[in-house]
Amino acid sequence: MKKERDLAELYQDDPQRADYEVFGRIADTNRRGFLKKAGLATLMTYLGANIPFYKNMPSGLIPAAFAEGLSDFKIAGKNGLIVLNDRPVNAQTAAHLLDDDVTPTARHFIRNNGLPPASVDASTWTLDIDGEVERPMKLSIQDLKRNFEVVSYKLQLECGGNGRGAFNPPAKGNQWTLGAVSNSEWTGVRLMDVLKAAGIKDSAVYTGHYGADSHLSGIPGKDAISRGVPIAKAMNPYSLIVFGQNGGPIHPMNGAPLRLLIPGWPGSCSQKWLNRIWVRDKVHDGTKMTGTAYRVPEYNVAPGTKVPTKDFGIINSMPVKSLITHPQTNVKLPSGTRSTFVRGHAWAGDNAVSAMMISIDFGSTWTYASLNGPPNPYSWQGWNSVVNFPTHGYYEIWAKAIDSTGKEQPFAINWNPKGYLNNSMHRIAVTIAS
Ligand SMILES: Nc1nc2c(c(=O)[nH]1)N[C@H]1C(S)=C(S)[C@@H](COP(=O)(O)O)O[C@H]1N2
Ligand SMILES: [Mo]
């Protein structure tokens, strides 16, 4: 084993190797290994603490103390985001900065597939509704405000690839860890009301969304992304066309001046810089709608499996998930501390969250946290708990949510080739001084 201070770097560069050094065998997230003696000693030296529940500590997972990096990112109106890519811009938010019930605009993640429009003018912006409708329409933002009921809701938005960074073998794409999720308050009109005004034909099957950003290649007419949803989801009263974010304008990187907000489904359905909705008579076949994009195999596969494209299905509702937003991971608590307050949020795609559970002994025993109802459907739900520690040392707090259908967050990662839908439970590191 290298010097103790190299352990964090090793987990960063080569987590499988680090796992091997500590646990003495090849990582396998579906089974639990046991810390080898030297590994336990190395870990304890690095953490500066003993590990009361070390016997339960799983192999194949990066210890929470090493799991989250931090870096700075400067963009006007954004604060504290961690940049993953700057062309296109992709940036996520650290879990402890997502502590607010309503995600401030400055903390809302950015996921761009192409290049945002260089400048936009809300006063001349138009939205076309065409395809399988009786009355094709061209609407200004003023028309939307005048002709339809304006509503505001807190709505969760999560990238389908959030959590991809934990995939092993890795999946191509942005290596999101936890922070490609948000719950801002959005103001706009119901997509349903606009589609009804246009007169949906019986032949309508799907929506097709278009925005004003351009493809990375800069080739005119080539879309960065163009996805859609079945008509039933478009007609859900919480699927919105929005022009306001948190009481102000939409941030330029979050789709100003107009975007879709289709909560509970992959973020990619929520077209930014929205300028056209094409109502289709078949499943939309725009950019990143076909092949294996935003699709997962229709059956479970072992990590690394090659899956034929025909066996992939389009992702609809996102799975149940939660975040611990307080305390911040790697918190050091003073000697004598025997309890701490823990809180976070939980959400479940089209469903509600019905229970929230916490463990401090690597999942051996669980207690219920208290869980709030959502302020409106499709908002994430707050939860909190006091956890008690038997002694000083290194602990991980694990949190898992359970949805209204009884599904709960797994311990292991449900691997799939494109790295979507990782809803494995969130873990944070807590150390109590001796
Ligand atoms: N026009 C356009 N809309 C888009 C995208 C994009 O690249 N271009 N990215 C999508 C994806 S993949 C996600 S996860 C969400 C992210 O929204 P945000 O950047 O406001 O957080 O926007 C979606 N809408
Ligand atoms: Mo996304």
Tab-separated table of C-alpha atoms and ligand atoms in Angstrom:
chain	number	residue	atom	x	y	z
A	1	MET	CA	0.000	0.000	0.000
A	2	LYS	CA	1.129	3.515	-0.819
A	3	LYS	CA	1.292	6.234	1.802
A	4	GLU	CA	-2.026	6.965	3.482
A	5	ARG	CA	-2.361	10.410	1.997
A	6	ASP	CA	-2.410	8.843	-1.490
A	7	LEU	CA	-5.571	6.911	-0.748
A	8	ALA	CA	-7.955	9.713	-1.726
A	9	GLU	CA	-6.092	10.183	-5.027
A	10	LEU	CA	-6.111	6.468	-5.693
A	11	TYR	CA	-9.885	6.348	-5.171
A	12	GLN	CA	-10.154	9.291	-7.568
A	13	ASP	CA	-7.918	7.830	-10.306
A	14	ASP	CA	-8.538	4.121	-10.062
A	15	PRO	CA	-11.355	3.205	-7.684
A	16	GLN	CA	-11.162	-0.505	-8.498
A	17	ARG	CA	-7.483	-0.608	-7.594
A	18	ALA	CA	-8.104	1.377	-4.404
A	19	ASP	CA	-10.884	-1.007	-3.484
A	20	TYR	CA	-8.551	-3.932	-4.068
A	21	GLU	CA	-5.872	-2.352	-1.857
A	22	VAL	CA	-8.314	-1.879	0.990
A	23	PHE	CA	-10.553	-4.931	0.661
A	24	GLY	CA	-8.043	-7.361	-0.801
A	25	ARG	CA	-10.189	-8.629	-3.626
A	26	ILE	CA	-11.788	-7.561	-6.875
A	27	ALA	CA	-14.726	-5.233	-6.412
A	28	ASP	CA	-18.164	-6.651	-6.953
A	29	THR	CA	-20.982	-4.311	-6.087
A	30	ASN	CA	-23.455	-7.163	-5.807
A	31	ARG	CA	-21.614	-8.892	-2.995
A	32	ARG	CA	-20.070	-7.637	0.197
A	33	GLY	CA	-16.417	-8.182	1.004
A	34	PHE	CA	-14.653	-7.629	4.288
A	35	LEU	CA	-11.918	-5.145	5.062
A	36	LYS	CA	-8.548	-6.811	5.234
A	37	LYS	CA	-6.466	-5.939	8.290
A	38	ALA	CA	-3.958	-3.752	6.441
A	39	GLY	CA	-6.795	-2.051	4.570
A	40	LEU	CA	-8.630	-1.258	7.786
A	41	ALA	CA	-5.441	0.196	9.296
A	42	THR	CA	-4.825	2.331	6.191
A	43	LEU	CA	-8.386	3.607	6.153
A	44	MET	CA	-8.327	4.455	9.847
A	45	THR	CA	-5.027	6.299	9.503
A	46	TYR	CA	-6.347	8.290	6.575
A	47	LEU	CA	-9.638	9.129	8.299
A	48	GLY	CA	-7.948	9.822	11.629
A	49	ALA	CA	-10.653	7.796	13.352
A	50	ASN	CA	-11.687	4.247	14.066
A	51	ILE	CA	-14.656	2.714	12.232
A	52	PRO	CA	-17.129	1.325	14.778
A	53	PHE	CA	-19.114	-0.650	12.171
A	54	TYR	CA	-16.119	-1.691	10.038
A	55	LYS	CA	-17.382	-5.280	9.880
A	56	ASN	CA	-20.338	-4.110	7.754
A	57	MET	CA	-18.273	-1.936	5.432
A	58	PRO	CA	-18.914	-2.981	1.828
A	59	SER	CA	-16.328	-3.450	-0.900
A	60	GLY	CA	-17.013	-2.242	-4.437
A	61	LEU	CA	-18.188	1.192	-3.302
A	62	ILE	CA	-15.965	4.219	-2.884
A	63	PRO	CA	-16.095	5.097	0.842
A	64	ALA	CA	-18.222	8.220	1.152
A	65	ALA	CA	-15.219	10.106	2.578
A	66	PHE	CA	-13.601	9.941	-0.884
A	67	ALA	CA	-16.655	10.097	-3.122
A	68	GLU	CA	-17.223	13.800	-3.800
A	69	GLY	CA	-14.777	16.236	-5.327
A	70	LEU	CA	-15.224	20.007	-5.371
A	71	SER	CA	-14.184	22.581	-7.918
A	72	ASP	CA	-15.142	26.112	-8.720
A	73	PHE	CA	-17.050	27.344	-11.739
A	74	LYS	CA	-17.603	30.945	-12.747
A	75	ILE	CA	-20.653	31.839	-14.780
A	76	ALA	CA	-22.832	34.894	-14.238
A	77	GLY	CA	-25.839	34.077	-12.090
A	78	LYS	CA	-24.496	30.658	-11.052
A	79	ASN	CA	-22.723	30.045	-7.799
A	80	GLY	CA	-20.864	27.001	-6.476
A	81	LEU	CA	-21.520	24.650	-9.385
A	82	ILE	CA	-18.988	21.919	-10.218
A	83	VAL	CA	-18.077	21.928	-13.905
A	84	LEU	CA	-17.860	18.591	-15.733
A	85	ASN	CA	-17.422	19.934	-19.246
A	86	ASP	CA	-17.173	23.410	-20.741
A	87	ARG	CA	-18.086	22.633	-24.374
A	88	PRO	CA	-20.972	22.045	-24.124
A	89	VAL	CA	-21.374	23.473	-20.626
A	90	ASN	CA	-22.307	20.826	-18.079
A	91	ALA	CA	-22.208	21.605	-14.379
A	92	GLN	CA	-23.712	20.021	-11.293
A	93	THR	CA	-24.384	21.113	-7.731
A	94	ALA	CA	-22.821	19.563	-4.622
A	95	ALA	CA	-25.402	17.816	-2.422
A	96	HIS	CA	-24.992	20.190	0.553
A	97	LEU	CA	-25.708	23.170	-1.759
A	98	LEU	CA	-29.060	21.605	-2.683
A	99	ASP	CA	-30.283	21.988	0.908
A	100	ASP	CA	-33.072	24.510	0.103
A	101	ASP	CA	-36.629	23.234	-0.404
A	102	VAL	CA	-36.720	25.357	-3.561
A	103	THR	CA	-33.480	25.240	-5.538
A	104	PRO	CA	-32.196	28.801	-6.080
A	105	THR	CA	-31.536	29.652	-9.733
A	106	ALA	CA	-27.829	30.106	-8.903
A	107	ARG	CA	-27.644	26.473	-7.760
A	108	HIS	CA	-29.677	24.920	-10.589
A	109	PHE	CA	-27.506	22.503	-12.606
A	110	ILE	CA	-26.733	23.002	-16.310
A	111	ARG	CA	-26.945	20.252	-18.890
A	112	ASN	CA	-26.337	21.438	-22.455
A	113	ASN	CA	-26.068	19.106	-25.443
A	114	GLY	CA	-25.108	21.880	-27.858
A	115	LEU	CA	-24.407	25.595	-27.948
A	116	PRO	CA	-27.024	27.915	-26.398
A	117	PRO	CA	-28.378	30.724	-28.593
A	118	ALA	CA	-25.960	33.663	-28.431
A	119	SER	CA	-28.667	36.173	-27.555
A	120	VAL	CA	-32.402	35.901	-27.009
A	121	ASP	CA	-35.221	38.470	-26.986
A	122	ALA	CA	-38.269	37.520	-24.914
A	123	SER	CA	-40.388	40.240	-26.579
A	124	THR	CA	-40.041	38.757	-30.088
A	125	TRP	CA	-39.783	35.069	-29.117
A	126	THR	CA	-42.349	32.761	-30.746
A	127	LEU	CA	-43.482	29.188	-30.206
A	128	ASP	CA	-44.968	27.175	-33.087
A	129	ILE	CA	-47.491	24.413	-32.421
A	130	ASP	CA	-48.010	22.284	-35.534
A	131	GLY	CA	-48.418	18.734	-36.804
A	132	GLU	CA	-51.439	16.697	-35.715
A	133	VAL	CA	-53.525	19.685	-34.561
A	134	GLU	CA	-56.685	21.294	-35.965
A	135	ARG	CA	-55.327	24.855	-35.667
A	136	PRO	CA	-51.556	25.297	-35.976
A	137	MET	CA	-50.496	28.307	-33.881
A	138	LYS	CA	-47.622	30.733	-33.517
A	139	LEU	CA	-47.621	32.190	-29.991
A	140	SER	CA	-45.583	34.977	-28.418
A	141	ILE	CA	-44.769	34.851	-24.702
A	142	GLN	CA	-47.368	37.644	-24.303
A	143	ASP	CA	-49.957	35.392	-26.022
A	144	LEU	CA	-49.160	32.594	-23.602
A	145	LYS	CA	-49.578	34.906	-20.584
A	146	ARG	CA	-52.789	36.467	-21.936
A	147	ASN	CA	-54.613	33.438	-23.275
A	148	PHE	CA	-53.883	30.768	-20.706
A	149	GLU	CA	-53.996	30.400	-16.947
A	150	VAL	CA	-50.578	31.176	-15.441
A	151	VAL	CA	-49.481	28.732	-12.706
A	152	SER	CA	-46.411	28.303	-10.451
A	153	TYR	CA	-45.228	24.947	-9.120
A	154	LYS	CA	-42.140	23.529	-7.442
A	155	LEU	CA	-41.032	20.802	-9.814
A	156	GLN	CA	-38.201	18.305	-9.679
A	157	LEU	CA	-35.988	17.997	-12.732
A	158	GLU	CA	-33.302	15.315	-12.934
A	159	CYS	CA	-30.987	14.412	-15.794
A	160	GLY	CA	-31.443	10.786	-16.925
A	161	GLY	CA	-27.653	10.398	-16.579
A	162	ASN	CA	-27.404	11.707	-13.003
A	163	GLY	CA	-25.239	9.222	-11.057
A	164	ARG	CA	-23.462	7.898	-14.173
A	165	GLY	CA	-20.064	8.596	-12.560
A	166	ALA	CA	-20.496	5.541	-10.347
A	167	PHE	CA	-20.891	3.073	-13.248
A	168	ASN	CA	-18.352	0.282	-13.476
A	169	PRO	CA	-17.432	-0.439	-16.205
A	170	PRO	CA	-17.878	3.271	-16.914
A	171	ALA	CA	-20.461	4.553	-19.378
A	172	LYS	CA	-19.578	7.302	-21.873
A	173	GLY	CA	-20.958	10.766	-21.197
A	174	ASN	CA	-20.875	13.302	-18.402
A	175	GLN	CA	-19.695	11.671	-15.202
A	176	TRP	CA	-22.437	13.160	-13.017
A	177	THR	CA	-22.252	12.139	-9.388
A	178	LEU	CA	-25.296	13.424	-7.478
A	179	GLY	CA	-26.004	16.987	-8.487
A	180	ALA	CA	-27.827	16.922	-11.849
A	181	VAL	CA	-31.118	17.428	-10.025
A	182	SER	CA	-33.108	20.453	-8.908
A	183	ASN	CA	-36.458	21.590	-7.558
A	184	SER	CA	-36.949	25.196	-8.655
A	185	GLU	CA	-40.288	26.986	-8.688
A	186	TRP	CA	-41.403	27.412	-12.295
A	187	THR	CA	-44.012	29.823	-13.665
A	188	GLY	CA	-45.790	29.302	-16.946
A	189	VAL	CA	-48.843	27.749	-18.573
A	190	ARG	CA	-50.020	24.164	-18.820
A	191	LEU	CA	-48.848	22.429	-21.995
A	192	MET	CA	-52.246	20.690	-21.890
A	193	ASP	CA	-54.143	23.987	-22.199
A	194	VAL	CA	-52.073	25.074	-25.199
A	195	LEU	CA	-52.472	21.727	-26.957
A	196	LYS	CA	-56.241	21.788	-26.320
A	197	ALA	CA	-56.449	25.278	-27.828
A	198	ALA	CA	-54.649	23.986	-30.923
A	199	GLY	CA	-57.058	21.040	-31.081
A	200	ILE	CA	-55.306	17.685	-30.759
A	201	LYS	CA	-56.311	15.330	-33.584
A	202	ASP	CA	-57.146	11.657	-32.904
A	203	SER	CA	-54.013	10.799	-34.871
A	204	ALA	CA	-51.735	12.506	-32.295
A	205	VAL	CA	-49.389	10.088	-30.512
A	206	TYR	CA	-46.328	11.987	-29.286
A	207	THR	CA	-44.865	15.472	-29.000
A	208	GLY	CA	-41.601	16.507	-30.691
A	209	HIS	CA	-39.700	19.393	-29.044
A	210	TYR	CA	-37.359	21.896	-30.707
A	211	GLY	CA	-35.141	24.627	-29.268
A	212	ALA	CA	-32.986	27.483	-30.515
A	213	ASP	CA	-29.618	26.061	-29.480
A	214	SER	CA	-27.288	24.740	-32.167
A	215	HIS	CA	-25.462	21.467	-32.646
A	216	LEU	CA	-21.852	21.382	-31.387
A	217	SER	CA	-20.683	21.097	-35.005
A	218	GLY	CA	-22.406	24.426	-35.752
A	219	ILE	CA	-24.045	22.854	-38.844
A	220	PRO	CA	-27.306	24.779	-39.456
A	221	GLY	CA	-30.437	22.673	-39.252
A	222	LYS	CA	-28.700	20.013	-37.163
A	223	ASP	CA	-30.374	19.779	-33.724
A	224	ALA	CA	-28.494	19.507	-30.444
A	225	ILE	CA	-31.407	17.506	-29.055
A	226	SER	CA	-35.079	17.030	-29.943
A	227	ARG	CA	-37.042	14.744	-27.689
A	228	GLY	CA	-40.735	14.303	-26.931
A	229	VAL	CA	-43.294	12.609	-24.700
A	230	PRO	CA	-46.469	10.544	-25.232
A	231	ILE	CA	-49.614	12.714	-25.495
A	232	ALA	CA	-50.821	11.442	-22.095
A	233	LYS	CA	-47.735	12.882	-20.367
A	234	ALA	CA	-48.038	16.128	-22.342
A	235	MET	CA	-51.644	16.373	-21.057
A	236	ASN	CA	-50.570	15.972	-17.403
A	237	PRO	CA	-51.522	19.206	-15.571
A	238	TYR	CA	-47.977	19.559	-14.186
A	239	SER	CA	-46.292	19.462	-17.612
A	240	LEU	CA	-45.653	23.159	-18.249
A	241	ILE	CA	-44.391	25.662	-20.802
A	242	VAL	CA	-42.506	28.072	-18.501
A	243	PHE	CA	-41.173	31.616	-18.765
A	244	GLY	CA	-40.253	32.201	-15.095
A	245	GLN	CA	-37.850	30.538	-12.637
A	246	ASN	CA	-38.035	31.254	-8.878
A	247	GLY	CA	-39.977	34.477	-9.324
A	248	GLY	CA	-37.475	35.908	-11.841
A	249	PRO	CA	-36.575	35.217	-15.442
A	250	ILE	CA	-35.210	31.816	-16.484
A	251	HIS	CA	-31.414	31.731	-16.302
A	252	PRO	CA	-29.882	31.887	-19.834
A	253	MET	CA	-28.255	28.470	-19.301
A	254	ASN	CA	-31.552	26.977	-18.113
A	255	GLY	CA	-33.379	27.862	-21.325
A	256	ALA	CA	-34.431	31.556	-21.266
A	257	PRO	CA	-36.816	32.905	-22.330
A	258	LEU	CA	-39.041	29.805	-22.776
A	259	ARG	CA	-38.724	26.111	-21.993
A	260	LEU	CA	-40.682	22.983	-21.229
A	261	LEU	CA	-40.780	21.545	-17.733
A	262	ILE	CA	-41.897	17.900	-17.848
A	263	PRO	CA	-41.347	16.890	-14.218
A	264	GLY	CA	-40.566	13.350	-13.092
A	265	TRP	CA	-39.247	12.254	-16.497
A	266	PRO	CA	-35.650	12.477	-17.757
A	267	GLY	CA	-34.549	16.146	-17.890
A	268	SER	CA	-33.995	15.738	-21.624
A	269	CYS	CA	-37.794	15.852	-22.186
A	270	SER	CA	-37.799	19.446	-20.871
A	271	GLN	CA	-36.656	21.303	-24.003
A	272	LYS	CA	-34.854	24.594	-23.321
A	273	TRP	CA	-34.997	27.668	-25.589
A	274	LEU	CA	-38.296	26.147	-26.798
A	275	ASN	CA	-39.544	27.426	-30.180
A	276	ARG	CA	-41.556	24.579	-31.659
A	277	ILE	CA	-43.740	21.670	-30.580
A	278	TRP	CA	-44.465	19.306	-33.444
A	279	VAL	CA	-47.373	17.004	-32.582
A	280	ARG	CA	-46.525	13.679	-34.159
A	281	ASP	CA	-48.616	10.742	-35.423
A	282	LYS	CA	-45.907	8.315	-34.238
A	283	VAL	CA	-43.219	8.153	-31.569
A	284	HIS	CA	-41.008	11.199	-32.172
A	285	ASP	CA	-37.752	10.368	-33.967
A	286	GLY	CA	-35.729	13.562	-33.338
A	287	THR	CA	-32.091	13.792	-32.251
A	288	LYS	CA	-31.391	11.651	-29.137
A	289	MET	CA	-34.851	10.062	-29.347
A	290	THR	CA	-33.753	6.981	-31.331
A	291	GLY	CA	-31.143	4.214	-31.044
A	292	THR	CA	-29.983	3.821	-27.454
A	293	ALA	CA	-30.228	7.502	-26.374
A	294	TYR	CA	-32.203	7.924	-23.133
A	295	ARG	CA	-33.083	4.245	-23.321
A	296	VAL	CA	-32.300	1.273	-21.097
A	297	PRO	CA	-32.460	-2.479	-21.799
A	298	GLU	CA	-35.909	-3.904	-21.184
A	299	TYR	CA	-34.395	-6.493	-18.811
A	300	ASN	CA	-31.655	-6.375	-16.166
A	301	VAL	CA	-28.141	-6.972	-17.468
A	302	ALA	CA	-24.827	-7.787	-15.773
A	303	PRO	CA	-22.287	-4.928	-15.750
A	304	GLY	CA	-20.468	-4.732	-19.093
A	305	THR	CA	-23.076	-6.654	-21.108
A	306	LYS	CA	-23.485	-5.744	-24.798
A	307	VAL	CA	-27.203	-5.350	-25.497
A	308	PRO	CA	-28.792	-5.288	-28.986
A	309	THR	CA	-30.335	-1.875	-29.785
A	310	LYS	CA	-33.769	-3.425	-30.388
A	311	ASP	CA	-33.896	-4.487	-26.733
A	312	PHE	CA	-33.734	-0.890	-25.434
A	313	GLY	CA	-36.882	0.944	-24.327
A	314	ILE	CA	-37.479	4.691	-23.913
A	315	ILE	CA	-37.121	5.934	-20.318
A	316	ASN	CA	-40.377	7.332	-18.958
A	317	SER	CA	-40.783	8.041	-15.225
A	318	MET	CA	-37.539	8.421	-13.241
A	319	PRO	CA	-37.003	6.047	-10.286
A	320	VAL	CA	-37.292	6.830	-6.554
A	321	LYS	CA	-34.279	8.703	-5.196
A	322	SER	CA	-33.094	10.929	-2.342
A	323	LEU	CA	-30.268	13.214	-1.245
A	324	ILE	CA	-28.708	13.972	2.117
A	325	THR	CA	-28.189	17.747	1.985
A	326	HIS	CA	-27.164	18.282	5.628
A	327	PRO	CA	-24.632	17.748	7.070
A	328	GLN	CA	-22.106	18.117	4.278
A	329	THR	CA	-20.190	14.913	3.621
A	330	ASN	CA	-16.866	14.612	5.472
A	331	VAL	CA	-18.125	16.691	8.389
A	332	LYS	CA	-15.899	16.419	11.503
A	333	LEU	CA	-17.885	16.539	14.734
A	334	PRO	CA	-16.287	17.453	18.062
A	335	SER	CA	-15.308	14.920	20.682
A	336	GLY	CA	-18.251	13.827	22.789
A	337	THR	CA	-20.838	14.298	20.022
A	338	ARG	CA	-23.296	11.404	20.102
A	339	SER	CA	-26.058	12.614	17.778
A	340	THR	CA	-26.569	14.815	14.759
A	341	PHE	CA	-29.434	16.271	12.770
A	342	VAL	CA	-29.728	14.964	9.209
A	343	ARG	CA	-31.974	16.186	6.429
A	344	GLY	CA	-32.516	16.100	2.692
A	345	HIS	CA	-35.064	15.630	-0.080
A	346	ALA	CA	-36.663	12.652	-1.803
A	347	TRP	CA	-38.567	12.284	-5.084
A	348	ALA	CA	-39.975	9.476	-7.214
A	349	GLY	CA	-40.716	10.418	-10.835
A	350	ASP	CA	-44.468	10.173	-11.470
A	351	ASN	CA	-44.996	8.691	-7.990
A	352	ALA	CA	-44.825	10.120	-4.480
A	353	VAL	CA	-42.322	9.149	-1.798
A	354	SER	CA	-44.001	7.263	1.058
A	355	ALA	CA	-41.097	6.603	3.459
A	356	MET	CA	-37.497	7.542	4.124
A	357	MET	CA	-34.984	5.381	6.002
A	358	ILE	CA	-31.549	6.031	7.517
A	359	SER	CA	-28.662	3.744	8.509
A	360	ILE	CA	-25.385	4.544	10.283
A	361	ASP	CA	-24.002	0.993	10.279
A	362	PHE	CA	-23.516	0.383	6.540
A	363	GLY	CA	-27.072	-0.781	6.027
A	364	SER	CA	-27.256	-3.358	8.795
A	365	THR	CA	-30.085	-1.606	10.663
A	366	TRP	CA	-32.461	1.170	9.544
A	367	THR	CA	-34.679	3.749	11.205
A	368	TYR	CA	-37.476	5.858	9.727
A	369	ALA	CA	-36.882	9.560	9.140
A	370	SER	CA	-39.803	11.980	9.281
A	371	LEU	CA	-40.993	12.791	5.789
A	372	ASN	CA	-42.998	15.808	4.587
A	373	GLY	CA	-45.674	15.626	1.941
A	374	PRO	CA	-44.951	17.561	-1.277
A	375	PRO	CA	-46.197	21.203	-1.479
A	376	ASN	CA	-47.592	20.214	-4.891
A	377	PRO	CA	-47.379	17.004	-6.949
A	378	TYR	CA	-43.961	16.560	-8.629
A	379	SER	CA	-42.114	18.617	-5.999
A	380	TRP	CA	-39.421	16.821	-4.098
A	381	GLN	CA	-40.287	16.113	-0.444
A	382	GLY	CA	-38.254	17.179	2.591
A	383	TRP	CA	-37.219	14.687	5.277
A	384	ASN	CA	-35.233	14.904	8.492
A	385	SER	CA	-34.001	12.765	11.338
A	386	VAL	CA	-31.780	12.793	14.398
A	387	VAL	CA	-29.204	9.992	14.318
A	388	ASN	CA	-27.458	8.689	17.417
A	389	PHE	CA	-23.897	7.370	17.469
A	390	PRO	CA	-22.807	4.758	20.020
A	391	THR	CA	-19.203	6.025	20.207
A	392	HIS	CA	-16.637	8.234	18.446
A	393	GLY	CA	-15.201	7.227	15.075
A	394	TYR	CA	-15.928	7.147	11.346
A	395	TYR	CA	-19.504	6.618	10.231
A	396	GLU	CA	-21.383	6.710	6.974
A	397	ILE	CA	-24.958	7.901	6.984
A	398	TRP	CA	-26.920	6.067	4.316
A	399	ALA	CA	-30.353	7.230	3.185
A	400	LYS	CA	-32.957	5.436	1.089
A	401	ALA	CA	-36.395	6.486	-0.053
A	402	ILE	CA	-39.357	4.190	-0.723
A	403	ASP	CA	-42.043	5.197	-3.224
A	404	SER	CA	-45.816	4.849	-3.178
A	405	THR	CA	-45.587	1.591	-5.169
A	406	GLY	CA	-43.235	0.025	-2.579
A	407	LYS	CA	-40.064	0.351	-4.656
A	408	GLU	CA	-36.988	1.423	-2.714
A	409	GLN	CA	-33.558	2.726	-3.629
A	410	PRO	CA	-31.072	-0.098	-4.101
A	411	PHE	CA	-27.683	-0.419	-2.454
A	412	ALA	CA	-26.014	-1.500	-5.702
A	413	ILE	CA	-25.960	0.277	-9.049
A	414	ASN	CA	-28.420	-1.041	-11.607
A	415	TRP	CA	-25.879	-1.053	-14.453
A	416	ASN	CA	-26.969	-0.356	-18.044
A	417	PRO	CA	-24.851	0.424	-21.128
A	418	LYS	CA	-25.563	4.183	-21.374
A	419	GLY	CA	-25.310	5.006	-17.679
A	420	TYR	CA	-28.876	6.078	-16.900
A	421	LEU	CA	-31.166	5.918	-13.856
A	422	ASN	CA	-28.610	5.316	-11.108
A	423	ASN	CA	-30.774	5.680	-8.023
A	424	SER	CA	-28.503	3.854	-5.590
A	425	MET	CA	-28.690	5.286	-2.097
A	426	HIS	CA	-26.781	8.427	-1.105
A	427	ARG	CA	-24.068	8.041	1.530
A	428	ILE	CA	-22.155	10.686	3.453
A	429	ALA	CA	-19.097	10.473	5.705
A	430	VAL	CA	-19.232	11.695	9.319
A	431	THR	CA	-16.275	11.552	11.728
A	432	ILE	CA	-16.556	12.104	15.483
A	433	ALA	CA	-13.287	13.002	17.201
A	434	SER	CA	-12.159	10.706	20.033
B	1	LIG	N1	-32.707	22.877	-26.245
B	1	LIG	C1	-32.192	22.053	-25.317
B	1	LIG	N2	-32.975	21.598	-24.335
B	1	LIG	C2	-32.479	20.768	-23.386
B	1	LIG	C3	-31.139	20.329	-23.435
B	1	LIG	C4	-30.311	20.822	-24.478
B	1	LIG	O1	-29.128	20.526	-24.580
B	1	LIG	N3	-30.878	21.683	-25.408
B	1	LIG	N4	-30.680	19.445	-22.475
B	1	LIG	C5	-31.702	18.609	-21.854
B	1	LIG	C6	-31.210	17.790	-20.757
B	1	LIG	S1	-30.380	16.377	-21.198
B	1	LIG	C7	-31.498	18.087	-19.451
B	1	LIG	S2	-31.046	17.057	-18.182
B	1	LIG	C8	-32.191	19.339	-19.087
B	1	LIG	C9	-31.348	20.122	-18.103
B	1	LIG	O2	-31.924	21.355	-17.779
B	1	LIG	P1	-31.046	22.489	-17.124
B	1	LIG	O3	-29.802	22.672	-17.960
B	1	LIG	O4	-31.901	23.682	-17.066
B	1	LIG	O5	-30.672	22.021	-15.753
B	1	LIG	O6	-32.461	20.148	-20.217
B	1	LIG	C10	-32.877	19.439	-21.381
B	1	LIG	N5	-33.308	20.355	-22.388
B	2	MO	MO	-30.091	15.081	-19.310
